[in-house]
GROMACS .gro file of C-alpha atoms in nm:
model
  240
    1MET     CA    1  -3.703  -0.779  12.824
    2LYS     CA    2  -4.016  -0.986  12.760
    3THR     CA    3  -4.340  -0.834  12.633
    4ALA     CA    4  -4.693  -0.946  12.715
    5VAL     CA    5  -5.016  -0.840  12.545
    6ILE     CA    6  -5.321  -0.883  12.769
    7THR     CA    7  -5.678  -0.821  12.655
    8GLY     CA    8  -5.947  -0.717  12.900
    9ALA     CA    9  -5.677  -0.601  13.140
   10SER     CA   10  -5.838  -0.308  13.318
   11ARG     CA   11  -5.988  -0.531  13.590
   12GLY     CA   12  -6.030  -0.888  13.714
   13ILE     CA   13  -5.804  -1.170  13.599
   14GLY     CA   14  -5.646  -0.959  13.326
   15TYR     CA   15  -5.543  -0.680  13.561
   16ALA     CA   16  -5.422  -0.919  13.832
   17THR     CA   17  -5.209  -1.104  13.575
   18ALA     CA   18  -5.070  -0.779  13.441
   19THR     CA   19  -4.976  -0.682  13.795
   20LEU     CA   20  -4.781  -1.003  13.851
   21LEU     CA   21  -4.600  -0.974  13.519
   22ALA     CA   22  -4.517  -0.609  13.586
   23ASN     CA   23  -4.362  -0.709  13.917
   24ARG     CA   24  -4.151  -0.964  13.726
   25GLY     CA   25  -4.017  -0.701  13.489
   26TRP     CA   26  -4.226  -0.766  13.178
   27ASN     CA   27  -4.320  -0.493  12.930
   28LEU     CA   28  -4.698  -0.474  12.898
   29VAL     CA   29  -4.953  -0.380  12.636
   30ILE     CA   30  -5.295  -0.379  12.800
   31ASN     CA   31  -5.630  -0.354  12.630
   32GLY     CA   32  -5.978  -0.252  12.730
   33GLY     CA   33  -6.275  -0.177  12.512
   34HIS     CA   34  -6.555  -0.041  12.729
   35ASN     CA   35  -6.408   0.189  12.995
   36LYS     CA   36  -6.119   0.405  12.883
   37ALA     CA   37  -6.080   0.573  13.221
   38ALA     CA   38  -6.042   0.237  13.396
   39LEU     CA   39  -5.782   0.128  13.140
   40GLU     CA   40  -5.578   0.446  13.190
   41GLU     CA   41  -5.603   0.410  13.568
   42ALA     CA   42  -5.478   0.052  13.545
   43ALA     CA   43  -5.188   0.163  13.326
   44GLU     CA   44  -5.092   0.436  13.570
   45THR     CA   45  -5.072   0.187  13.856
   46LEU     CA   46  -4.891  -0.079  13.654
   47GLY     CA   47  -4.653   0.180  13.519
   48LYS     CA   48  -4.493   0.218  13.858
   49ASN     CA   49  -4.324  -0.120  13.806
   50ALA     CA   50  -4.314  -0.171  13.429
   51CYS     CA   51  -4.321  -0.011  13.085
   52VAL     CA   52  -4.689  -0.006  12.993
   53GLN     CA   53  -4.868   0.081  12.669
   54THR     CA   54  -5.246   0.096  12.645
   55TYR     CA   55  -5.466   0.013  12.349
   56TYR     CA   56  -5.831   0.108  12.378
   57GLY     CA   57  -6.056  -0.074  12.134
   58ASP     CA   58  -6.333  -0.333  12.102
   59LEU     CA   59  -6.155  -0.652  11.995
   60SER     CA   60  -6.472  -0.798  11.849
   61LEU     CA   61  -6.387  -0.572  11.554
   62GLU     CA   62  -6.115  -0.695  11.321
   63GLU     CA   63  -5.936  -0.362  11.298
   64HIS     CA   64  -5.884  -0.348  11.672
   65GLY     CA   65  -5.751  -0.703  11.694
   66SER     CA   66  -5.483  -0.625  11.439
   67GLY     CA   67  -5.439  -0.276  11.581
   68LEU     CA   68  -5.358  -0.410  11.925
   69ILE     CA   69  -5.082  -0.635  11.792
   70ALA     CA   70  -4.944  -0.357  11.571
   71CYS     CA   71  -4.934  -0.131  11.876
   72ALA     CA   72  -4.729  -0.389  12.068
   73ILE     CA   73  -4.482  -0.437  11.782
   74ASP     CA   74  -4.447  -0.064  11.724
   75THR     CA   75  -4.385  -0.001  12.095
   76PHE     CA   76  -4.167  -0.294  12.199
   77GLY     CA   77  -4.061  -0.467  11.877
   78HIS     CA   78  -4.177  -0.816  11.970
   79ILE     CA   79  -4.442  -1.019  12.156
   80ASP     CA   80  -4.349  -1.306  12.386
   81LEU     CA   81  -4.692  -1.369  12.537
   82LEU     CA   82  -5.050  -1.308  12.423
   83ILE     CA   83  -5.321  -1.355  12.684
   84ASN     CA   84  -5.673  -1.352  12.541
   85ASN     CA   85  -5.881  -1.261  12.844
   86ALA     CA   86  -6.150  -1.023  12.714
   87GLY     CA   87  -6.497  -1.165  12.743
   88VAL     CA   88  -6.863  -1.108  12.825
   89SER     CA   89  -7.138  -1.329  12.959
   90HIS     CA   90  -7.510  -1.348  12.891
   91ILE     CA   91  -7.756  -1.505  13.132
   92GLY     CA   92  -8.095  -1.609  13.004
   93LEU     CA   93  -8.283  -1.873  12.811
   94LEU     CA   94  -8.154  -1.940  12.460
   95SER     CA   95  -8.511  -1.917  12.329
   96ASP     CA   96  -8.529  -1.559  12.459
   97MET     CA   97  -8.195  -1.454  12.314
   98SER     CA   98  -8.183  -1.219  12.018
   99ALA     CA   99  -7.947  -1.267  11.726
  100ALA     CA  100  -7.770  -0.946  11.827
  101GLN     CA  101  -7.710  -1.079  12.179
  102TRP     CA  102  -7.579  -1.410  12.042
  103HIS     CA  103  -7.341  -1.235  11.805
  104ARG     CA  104  -7.218  -1.000  12.078
  105VAL     CA  105  -7.111  -1.294  12.294
  106MET     CA  106  -6.950  -1.483  12.005
  107GLN     CA  107  -6.775  -1.179  11.861
  108THR     CA  108  -6.639  -1.060  12.195
  109ASN     CA  109  -6.537  -1.399  12.331
  110LEU     CA  110  -6.434  -1.591  12.017
  111ASP     CA  111  -6.379  -1.358  11.723
  112SER     CA  112  -6.145  -1.145  11.933
  113VAL     CA  113  -5.923  -1.448  11.993
  114PHE     CA  114  -5.911  -1.519  11.620
  115PHE     CA  115  -5.822  -1.159  11.537
  116THR     CA  116  -5.543  -1.123  11.793
  117CYS     CA  117  -5.393  -1.468  11.729
  118ARG     CA  118  -5.396  -1.422  11.353
  119ALA     CA  119  -5.217  -1.088  11.387
  120ALA     CA  120  -4.961  -1.205  11.646
  121ILE     CA  121  -4.863  -1.542  11.497
  122PRO     CA  122  -4.643  -1.414  11.209
  123PHE     CA  123  -4.428  -1.217  11.454
  124MET     CA  124  -4.393  -1.517  11.685
  125VAL     CA  125  -4.314  -1.752  11.396
  126ARG     CA  126  -4.047  -1.515  11.270
  127ARG     CA  127  -3.871  -1.537  11.608
  128GLN     CA  128  -3.950  -1.909  11.652
  129GLN     CA  129  -4.084  -1.850  12.001
  130GLY     CA  130  -4.392  -1.730  12.185
  131ARG     CA  131  -4.680  -1.823  12.410
  132ILE     CA  132  -5.055  -1.787  12.363
  133LEU     CA  133  -5.284  -1.832  12.662
  134ASN     CA  134  -5.661  -1.828  12.615
  135ILE     CA  135  -5.885  -1.766  12.914
  136SER     CA  136  -6.172  -2.014  12.909
  137SER     CA  137  -6.431  -2.151  13.150
  138VAL     CA  138  -6.553  -2.481  13.289
  139TRP     CA  139  -6.879  -2.403  13.109
  140GLY     CA  140  -6.688  -2.455  12.786
  141GLU     CA  141  -6.635  -2.815  12.899
  142VAL     CA  142  -6.969  -2.908  13.055
  143GLY     CA  143  -7.212  -2.628  12.959
  144ALA     CA  144  -7.435  -2.420  13.183
  145SER     CA  145  -7.811  -2.379  13.178
  146CYS     CA  146  -7.907  -2.022  13.085
  147GLU     CA  147  -7.554  -1.956  12.962
  148ALA     CA  148  -7.569  -2.146  12.634
  149ALA     CA  149  -7.401  -1.879  12.420
  150TYR     CA  150  -7.124  -1.822  12.673
  151SER     CA  151  -7.070  -2.197  12.704
  152ALA     CA  152  -7.057  -2.235  12.326
  153SER     CA  153  -6.804  -1.955  12.290
  154LYS     CA  154  -6.574  -2.105  12.552
  155GLY     CA  155  -6.608  -2.455  12.407
  156ALA     CA  156  -6.499  -2.313  12.074
  157ILE     CA  157  -6.200  -2.147  12.238
  158ASN     CA  158  -6.098  -2.483  12.384
  159ALA     CA  159  -6.115  -2.648  12.040
  160LEU     CA  160  -5.928  -2.358  11.880
  161THR     CA  161  -5.657  -2.385  12.146
  162ARG     CA  162  -5.598  -2.754  12.083
  163ALA     CA  163  -5.594  -2.716  11.704
  164LEU     CA  164  -5.375  -2.405  11.699
  165ALA     CA  165  -5.125  -2.570  11.932
  166LYS     CA  166  -5.071  -2.843  11.672
  167GLU     CA  167  -5.017  -2.583  11.399
  168LEU     CA  168  -4.766  -2.382  11.599
  169ALA     CA  169  -4.570  -2.646  11.792
  170PRO     CA  170  -4.315  -2.686  11.506
  171SER     CA  171  -4.243  -2.312  11.544
  172HIS     CA  172  -4.180  -2.349  11.920
  173ILE     CA  173  -4.496  -2.159  12.010
  174ALA     CA  174  -4.706  -2.303  12.292
  175VAL     CA  175  -5.083  -2.253  12.296
  176ASN     CA  176  -5.286  -2.337  12.605
  177ALA     CA  177  -5.612  -2.242  12.773
  178ILE     CA  178  -5.721  -2.222  13.134
  179SER     CA  179  -6.069  -2.346  13.216
  180PHE     CA  180  -6.164  -2.134  13.514
  181GLY     CA  181  -6.435  -2.205  13.768
  182VAL     CA  182  -6.582  -1.925  13.977
  183ILE     CA  183  -6.343  -1.633  14.019
  184ASP     CA  184  -6.441  -1.342  14.241
  185THR     CA  185  -6.452  -1.078  13.967
  186ASP     CA  186  -6.708  -0.822  13.850
  187MET     CA  187  -6.852  -1.078  13.607
  188ASN     CA  188  -6.975  -1.285  13.903
  189ARG     CA  189  -7.102  -0.995  14.112
  190CYS     CA  190  -7.444  -1.025  13.951
  191PHE     CA  191  -7.529  -1.276  14.225
  192ASP     CA  192  -7.676  -1.167  14.558
  193GLU     CA  193  -7.522  -1.289  14.885
  194ALA     CA  194  -7.751  -1.591  14.916
  195GLU     CA  195  -7.674  -1.698  14.559
  196ARG     CA  196  -7.301  -1.646  14.613
  197GLN     CA  197  -7.308  -1.862  14.924
  198ALA     CA  198  -7.508  -2.136  14.753
  199LEU     CA  199  -7.258  -2.138  14.468
  200ALA     CA  200  -6.961  -2.144  14.703
  201ASP     CA  201  -7.117  -2.439  14.887
  202GLU     CA  202  -7.106  -2.641  14.561
  203ILE     CA  203  -6.729  -2.596  14.534
  204PRO     CA  204  -6.522  -2.848  14.733
  205CYS     CA  205  -6.278  -2.572  14.831
  206GLY     CA  206  -6.576  -2.387  14.976
  207ARG     CA  207  -6.513  -2.047  14.815
  208PHE     CA  208  -6.454  -1.852  14.497
  209ALA     CA  209  -6.095  -1.814  14.379
  210SER     CA  210  -5.943  -1.469  14.400
  211PRO     CA  211  -5.822  -1.288  14.086
  212GLU     CA  212  -5.472  -1.304  14.234
  213GLU     CA  213  -5.487  -1.686  14.255
  214ALA     CA  214  -5.610  -1.701  13.896
  215ALA     CA  215  -5.331  -1.467  13.788
  216ALA     CA  216  -5.066  -1.678  13.960
  217PHE     CA  217  -5.181  -1.980  13.761
  218CYS     CA  218  -5.185  -1.779  13.437
  219CYS     CA  219  -4.824  -1.678  13.495
  220GLN     CA  220  -4.724  -2.033  13.584
  221ILE     CA  221  -4.866  -2.164  13.255
  222ALA     CA  222  -4.730  -1.873  13.052
  223GLU     CA  223  -4.378  -1.934  13.181
  224SER     CA  224  -4.388  -2.314  13.146
  225PRO     CA  225  -4.167  -2.501  12.896
  226GLU     CA  226  -4.291  -2.504  12.536
  227TYR     CA  227  -4.358  -2.879  12.563
  228LEU     CA  228  -4.669  -2.788  12.761
  229THR     CA  229  -4.900  -2.708  12.471
  230GLY     CA  230  -5.247  -2.791  12.343
  231GLN     CA  231  -5.387  -2.820  12.695
  232VAL     CA  232  -5.707  -2.690  12.853
  233LEU     CA  233  -5.610  -2.678  13.219
  234ARG     CA  234  -5.890  -2.665  13.476
  235PHE     CA  235  -5.869  -2.430  13.776
  236ASP     CA  236  -6.193  -2.466  13.968
  237GLY     CA  237  -6.134  -2.575  14.327
  238GLY     CA  238  -6.249  -2.931  14.246
  239TRP     CA  239  -6.592  -2.808  14.138
  240ILE     CA  240  -6.648  -2.997  13.808
   0.00000   0.00000   0.00000
């Protein structure tokens, strides 16, 4: 039975993807780092259809990145899929941003990917198989005013994805990223109704994508042939 490790899986894209994989019979290790009750609630629901292990910890810290992977190996013996979904945003002018705020975005969005990938790769190489899927954003491709740190972190994830794919392709491990547009998750509920409508009007599809649509695409990429690697695939309703 296949095993997936999903970070930031107590809500949004991570939880929706975990739900789809659970329904397909995957074992799951799900992570959250800010709301333990929400993580346990997600595990209880997912556990109705799959074997689920939780790992609570802030992946911006090295010990939790390695701890998450160790938890997966100890529980299920192998990892077939790592989905790096955990992330935070910061809205505001760069000139008003503190060093602590900058580092929080970079550590949560980028360092966490480094820590989990570094820990998981030896186990995947040993088996000569595996998939890594990094959750990115269109802002990592084109940048967003007042989201400079977030844009920089996602741009770095895109570059890391392409480079790591070249390192791991000889070991039959595919590494890809999805560049998401506006998904209707808690991260985008900071907008009021007028702002949401104005944003939706910019998107040719005329709406935000649902977490379930995003999850379906994540699963499609995760289950694709290994020859699909090193790609940053855009999912944005024709927006950018």
